[in-house]
Coordinates of C-alpha atoms in Angstrom, one line a residue:
X253 CA -20.3 188.1 195.1
X254 CA -19.7 191.6 196.6
X255 CA -16.7 193.4 195.2
X256 CA -14.1 194.4 197.8
X257 CA -14.0 198.0 199.0
X258 CA -11.2 200.2 197.5
X259 CA -9.2 202.7 199.4
X260 CA -7.5 205.7 198.0
X261 CA -3.8 206.0 199.1
X262 CA -2.6 209.5 200.0
X263 CA 0.8 208.7 201.6
X264 CA 3.5 206.1 201.5
X265 CA 6.2 205.2 204.0
X266 CA 8.9 202.5 203.6
X267 CA 11.7 201.6 205.9
X268 CA 13.9 198.6 205.1
X269 CA 17.6 197.9 204.5
X270 CA 18.4 199.5 201.1
X271 CA 14.9 200.9 200.8
X272 CA 14.5 203.9 203.0
X273 CA 11.9 205.5 200.7
X274 CA 8.9 204.2 198.7
X275 CA 10.6 204.7 195.3
X276 CA 13.1 201.9 196.2
X277 CA 10.5 199.4 197.5
X278 CA 10.7 197.3 194.4
X279 CA 14.5 196.8 194.6
X280 CA 15.8 193.5 195.7
X281 CA 15.9 193.2 199.5
X282 CA 19.3 193.8 200.9
X283 CA 21.0 192.3 203.9
X284 CA 21.2 195.0 206.6
X285 CA 24.6 196.5 207.3
X286 CA 25.4 197.5 210.9
X287 CA 23.5 200.6 212.0
X288 CA 21.5 200.7 208.8
X289 CA 18.6 202.2 210.8
X290 CA 19.8 205.6 212.1
X291 CA 17.4 206.2 214.9
X292 CA 18.5 209.8 215.4
X293 CA 17.9 210.6 211.7
X294 CA 14.7 208.6 211.1
X295 CA 13.1 209.2 214.5
X296 CA 14.4 212.5 215.8
X297 CA 13.2 213.1 219.3
X298 CA 13.4 211.4 222.7
X299 CA 12.1 208.1 223.9
X300 CA 12.9 205.9 220.9
X301 CA 16.3 204.4 221.5
X302 CA 15.2 201.6 223.9
X303 CA 12.1 200.6 221.9
X304 CA 12.3 197.2 220.1
X305 CA 13.7 197.5 216.6
X306 CA 10.5 196.5 214.8
X307 CA 8.6 199.2 216.8
X308 CA 11.1 201.8 215.6
X309 CA 10.8 200.6 212.0
X310 CA 7.0 201.0 212.2
X311 CA 7.1 204.5 213.8
X312 CA 9.6 205.7 211.2
X313 CA 7.5 204.4 208.3
X314 CA 4.3 205.9 209.7
X315 CA 6.0 209.2 210.3
X316 CA 7.3 209.2 206.7
X317 CA 3.9 208.3 205.3
X318 CA 2.2 211.0 207.2
X319 CA 4.8 213.6 206.2
X320 CA 4.0 212.6 202.7
X321 CA 0.5 213.8 203.1
X322 CA 1.4 217.3 204.2
X323 CA -0.6 219.0 207.0
X324 CA -3.9 217.4 206.2
X325 CA -3.8 214.5 208.7
X326 CA -2.9 216.9 211.5
X327 CA -6.2 218.7 211.0
X328 CA -8.3 215.6 211.6
X329 CA -10.0 215.0 214.9
X330 CA -8.2 212.2 216.8
X331 CA -11.5 210.3 216.7
X332 CA -11.2 210.1 212.9
X333 CA -7.7 208.6 212.9
X334 CA -7.0 204.9 213.0
X335 CA -4.5 202.2 212.2
X336 CA -4.5 198.6 211.1
X337 CA -1.0 196.9 211.2
X338 CA -0.1 193.4 210.1
X339 CA 2.8 191.3 211.4
X340 CA 4.0 187.8 212.0
X341 CA 7.6 187.9 213.3
X342 CA 7.8 191.4 214.6
X343 CA 8.3 190.2 218.2
X344 CA 9.7 186.8 217.6
X345 CA 13.3 187.5 218.4
X346 CA 12.3 189.7 221.3
X347 CA 10.1 187.0 222.9
X348 CA 12.9 184.5 222.4
X349 CA 15.2 186.9 224.3
X350 CA 12.6 187.2 227.1
X351 CA 12.5 183.4 227.5
X352 CA 16.2 183.1 227.7
X353 CA 16.5 185.9 230.2
X354 CA 13.8 184.4 232.5
X355 CA 15.5 180.9 232.3
X356 CA 19.0 182.3 232.8
X357 CA 18.6 185.0 235.5
X358 CA 14.9 185.6 236.2
X359 CA 12.1 187.9 235.2
X360 CA 13.6 190.8 237.2
X361 CA 16.2 191.2 234.6
X362 CA 13.7 191.9 231.8
X363 CA 13.8 195.4 230.3
X364 CA 10.8 197.4 231.6
X365 CA 10.8 199.4 228.3
X366 CA 10.4 196.2 226.3
X367 CA 8.2 194.0 228.4
X368 CA 5.0 195.5 227.0
X369 CA 6.0 194.2 223.6
X370 CA 5.3 190.6 224.7
X371 CA 1.9 191.4 223.2
X372 CA 2.2 191.7 219.4
X373 CA -0.6 194.2 219.4
X374 CA 1.7 196.7 221.1
X375 CA 3.7 197.2 217.9
X376 CA 0.8 198.7 216.2
X377 CA -0.6 200.1 219.4
X378 CA 2.4 202.3 219.9
X379 CA 1.2 204.4 217.0
X380 CA -1.9 205.6 219.0
X381 CA -0.1 208.0 221.4
X382 CA 2.4 208.9 218.7
X383 CA -0.2 210.2 216.3
X384 CA -3.4 210.6 218.4
X385 CA -5.3 207.7 217.0
X386 CA -8.6 207.3 218.8
X387 CA -10.9 205.7 216.3
X388 CA -9.3 202.2 216.4
X389 CA -6.0 200.4 216.3
X390 CA -6.1 196.8 215.1
X391 CA -3.5 194.2 214.5
X392 CA -3.6 191.3 212.0
X393 CA -1.2 188.5 212.6
X394 CA -0.4 185.7 210.2
X395 CA 2.4 184.6 207.9
X396 CA 2.7 186.2 204.5
X397 CA -0.7 187.8 204.2
X398 CA -1.1 189.9 207.3
X399 CA 0.1 193.1 205.6
X400 CA -2.4 192.8 202.8
X401 CA -5.1 191.9 205.2
X402 CA -4.4 195.1 207.1
X403 CA -5.3 197.1 203.9
X404 CA -8.5 194.9 203.5
X405 CA -9.5 195.6 207.2
X406 CA -8.7 199.3 206.8
X407 CA -11.0 199.5 203.8
X408 CA -13.8 197.8 205.7
X409 CA -13.3 200.2 208.6
X410 CA -13.5 203.2 206.3
X411 CA -16.5 201.9 204.5
X412 CA -18.3 201.4 207.9
X413 CA -17.5 205.0 208.9
X414 CA -15.3 204.0 211.7
X415 CA -12.6 206.5 210.7
X416 CA -11.7 209.2 208.1
X417 CA -8.1 208.0 207.6
X418 CA -6.4 204.7 208.4
X419 CA -2.7 203.9 208.6
X420 CA -2.5 200.5 207.0
X421 CA 0.8 198.8 207.3
X422 CA 3.1 195.8 208.0
X423 CA 6.1 195.5 210.3
X424 CA 8.5 192.7 210.7
X425 CA 11.8 191.8 212.3
X426 CA 13.7 188.7 211.6
X427 CA 13.5 185.9 214.2
X428 CA 16.6 184.5 215.6
X429 CA 18.5 181.8 213.7
X430 CA 17.2 179.1 216.0
X431 CA 13.7 180.3 215.2
X432 CA 14.3 180.1 211.4
X433 CA 16.0 183.3 210.8
X434 CA 13.7 184.7 208.1
X435 CA 15.0 186.6 205.1
X436 CA 15.8 190.2 204.2
X437 CA 12.4 190.4 202.5
X438 CA 10.9 190.7 205.9
X439 CA 12.9 193.3 207.8
X440 CA 11.4 196.8 208.2
X441 CA 8.0 198.4 207.8
X442 CA 5.7 199.8 205.2
X443 CA 2.7 202.1 205.8
X444 CA 0.0 203.5 203.5
X445 CA -2.2 206.4 204.5
X446 CA -5.7 205.4 203.3
X447 CA -9.0 207.2 202.9
X448 CA -12.3 205.9 201.6
X449 CA -12.8 205.8 197.9
X450 CA -14.7 208.9 196.7
X451 CA -13.9 211.1 199.7
X452 CA -12.2 214.3 198.6
X453 CA -9.3 215.7 200.6
X454 CA -8.2 219.2 200.1
X455 CA -4.7 219.5 198.7
X456 CA -4.4 215.7 198.3
X457 CA -1.8 214.0 196.2
X458 CA -3.3 210.5 195.6
X459 CA -0.9 207.7 194.7
X460 CA -3.7 205.5 193.5
X461 CA -6.3 203.0 194.6
X462 CA -6.1 199.5 196.2
X463 CA -8.4 196.7 197.2
X464 CA -7.7 193.3 198.6
X465 CA -9.5 190.0 198.2
X466 CA -9.0 187.1 200.5
X467 CA -9.4 183.3 200.1
X468 CA -8.5 180.0 201.6
X469 CA -7.2 177.1 199.5
X470 CA -6.2 174.9 202.4
X471 CA -2.7 173.7 203.3
X472 CA -2.9 170.7 200.9
X473 CA -3.5 173.0 198.0
X474 CA -5.0 170.6 195.6
X475 CA -5.0 172.1 192.1
X476 CA -8.7 171.6 191.2
X477 CA -9.7 173.0 194.6
X478 CA -7.4 175.9 194.2
X479 CA -8.9 176.8 190.9
X480 CA -12.4 176.5 192.3
X481 CA -11.5 179.0 195.0
X482 CA -9.3 181.5 193.0
X483 CA -10.9 181.5 189.6
X484 CA -14.0 183.5 190.8
X485 CA -11.8 186.1 192.4
X486 CA -9.7 186.4 189.2
X487 CA -12.8 186.7 187.1
X488 CA -14.2 189.4 189.4
X489 CA -10.9 191.3 189.3
X490 CA -10.9 191.4 185.5
X491 CA -14.6 192.2 185.2
X492 CA -14.1 196.0 184.8
X493 CA -12.1 195.5 181.6
X494 CA -9.0 197.4 182.8
X495 CA -5.9 195.3 181.8
X496 CA -3.6 193.9 184.4
X497 CA 0.0 194.6 183.3
X498 CA 2.0 193.1 186.1
X499 CA 1.6 190.3 188.7
X500 CA 3.9 190.1 191.8
X501 CA 3.6 186.9 193.6
X502 CA 5.1 186.2 197.1
X503 CA 5.1 182.4 197.4
X504 CA 6.7 179.6 199.5
X505 CA 7.5 176.0 198.7
X506 CA 4.7 174.6 200.7
X507 CA 2.0 172.5 199.0
X508 CA -0.3 175.5 199.1
X509 CA 2.3 177.8 197.6
X510 CA 3.1 175.3 194.8
X511 CA -0.6 174.9 194.0
X512 CA -1.1 178.7 193.8
X513 CA 2.1 178.9 191.6
X514 CA 0.6 176.4 189.1
X515 CA -2.7 178.2 189.1
X516 CA -0.9 181.5 188.5
X517 CA 1.2 180.0 185.6
X518 CA -2.0 178.9 183.8
X519 CA -3.5 182.4 184.0
X520 CA -0.6 184.8 183.8
X521 CA -0.8 185.1 180.0
X522 CA 1.6 187.7 178.6
X523 CA 1.6 189.8 181.8
X524 CA 4.9 190.5 183.4
X525 CA 5.2 188.2 186.4
X526 CA 7.7 188.6 189.3
X527 CA 7.9 185.6 191.7
X528 CA 9.4 186.1 195.2
X529 CA 9.9 182.8 197.0
X530 CA 10.5 182.7 200.7
X531 CA 10.5 180.0 203.5
X532 CA 7.1 179.0 204.9
X533 CA 6.3 181.0 208.0
X534 CA 8.0 184.2 206.8
X535 CA 6.7 187.6 207.6
X536 CA 4.1 189.8 206.0
X537 CA 6.2 192.7 204.8
X538 CA 7.2 191.6 201.3
X539 CA 3.7 191.7 199.7
X540 CA 2.9 195.1 201.1
X541 CA 6.3 196.3 200.0
X542 CA 5.4 195.4 196.5
X543 CA 2.2 197.4 196.8
X544 CA 4.1 200.4 198.0
X545 CA 6.6 200.0 195.2
X546 CA 3.9 199.8 192.5
X547 CA 2.2 202.9 193.9
X548 CA 5.4 204.8 194.0
X549 CA 6.6 203.7 190.5
X550 CA 5.0 206.7 188.8
X551 CA 3.2 204.6 186.1
X552 CA -0.4 204.0 185.5
X553 CA 0.0 200.2 185.1
X554 CA -2.5 198.1 186.9
X555 CA -0.7 195.5 189.0
X556 CA -1.8 192.5 191.1
X557 CA 0.1 191.5 194.2
X558 CA -0.6 188.0 195.4
X559 CA 0.6 186.3 198.6
X560 CA 0.0 182.8 200.0
X561 CA 0.8 181.3 203.3
X562 CA 1.7 177.6 204.0
X563 CA -1.6 177.3 205.8
X564 CA -3.4 178.1 202.6
X565 CA -4.5 181.7 203.1
X566 CA -4.4 183.8 200.0
X567 CA -4.6 187.6 199.6
X568 CA -4.8 189.3 196.2
X569 CA -4.3 193.1 196.1
X570 CA -5.5 195.0 193.1
X571 CA -3.3 198.1 192.7
X572 CA -4.3 200.9 190.5
X573 CA -1.6 203.6 190.6
X574 CA -2.2 207.1 189.4
X575 CA -4.5 209.9 190.1
X576 CA -7.3 209.0 187.7
X577 CA -10.6 207.8 189.1
X578 CA -11.8 204.3 188.9
X579 CA -15.0 203.0 187.3

């Protein structure tokens, strides 16, 4: 089995109610108060006010993450800059509004500024003109795991030499109540500025290292089968001998979520475990928010962030905070 590729994280951005900076990413999600997102303060400049909310969250998180890296990114050629952004419900409420407008009064009443966001790829794609990204801009879409999968895809792109720096992130907006409503775990955006492991960057301030493993346990989530799939990943993760101090698990109450929870209970040992339970079909921000929080915590404790979707997709992020190298 080939070990997953690690990225080195040079910048962090976090935009969510009650967590407008990475150091607060581990705090319990808060219900948004009116005007919690101050567009003028978080996105100074023209042309943002009419963008969909999720697009503004992502632009603000990316800007914050890049500001965190100093002037280094601005010196890169646009052909070396890329982004991979995960999402699930970023455009759900917007598309519901489109449908209702077309039914009620016709397509002519759709907002020209928002119509392009019928395509979910536009939420990540909006970063390209904003930051001169010409290497690649990809979008990963799935419940729960898309944000972690964005980091995994970014690592592969860096290892393949497709870019020098990749903005890897997740963005979510809550769907309407009739669509399920979602939770405060999944409102906002998180962005990591990633470079390939081993590549030096002048003046860098590295937050740490991260790699992501993916697996599929199936929607039924039978316990023996879950163990067959996840045990090899767990063994591989522990193979370098560095202790895992903390496990953050983002689960739902689906059969797959329950099976992974039982598997995790049997292997957690004396590690500190934090379980976040959300409805099936939720967004992909919460797991990446935990990665940002662990990176920003200022400790050297190795942490694992695990997410599972009701469909049976599992992502496991290995988070190594700190500036020390890895074996």
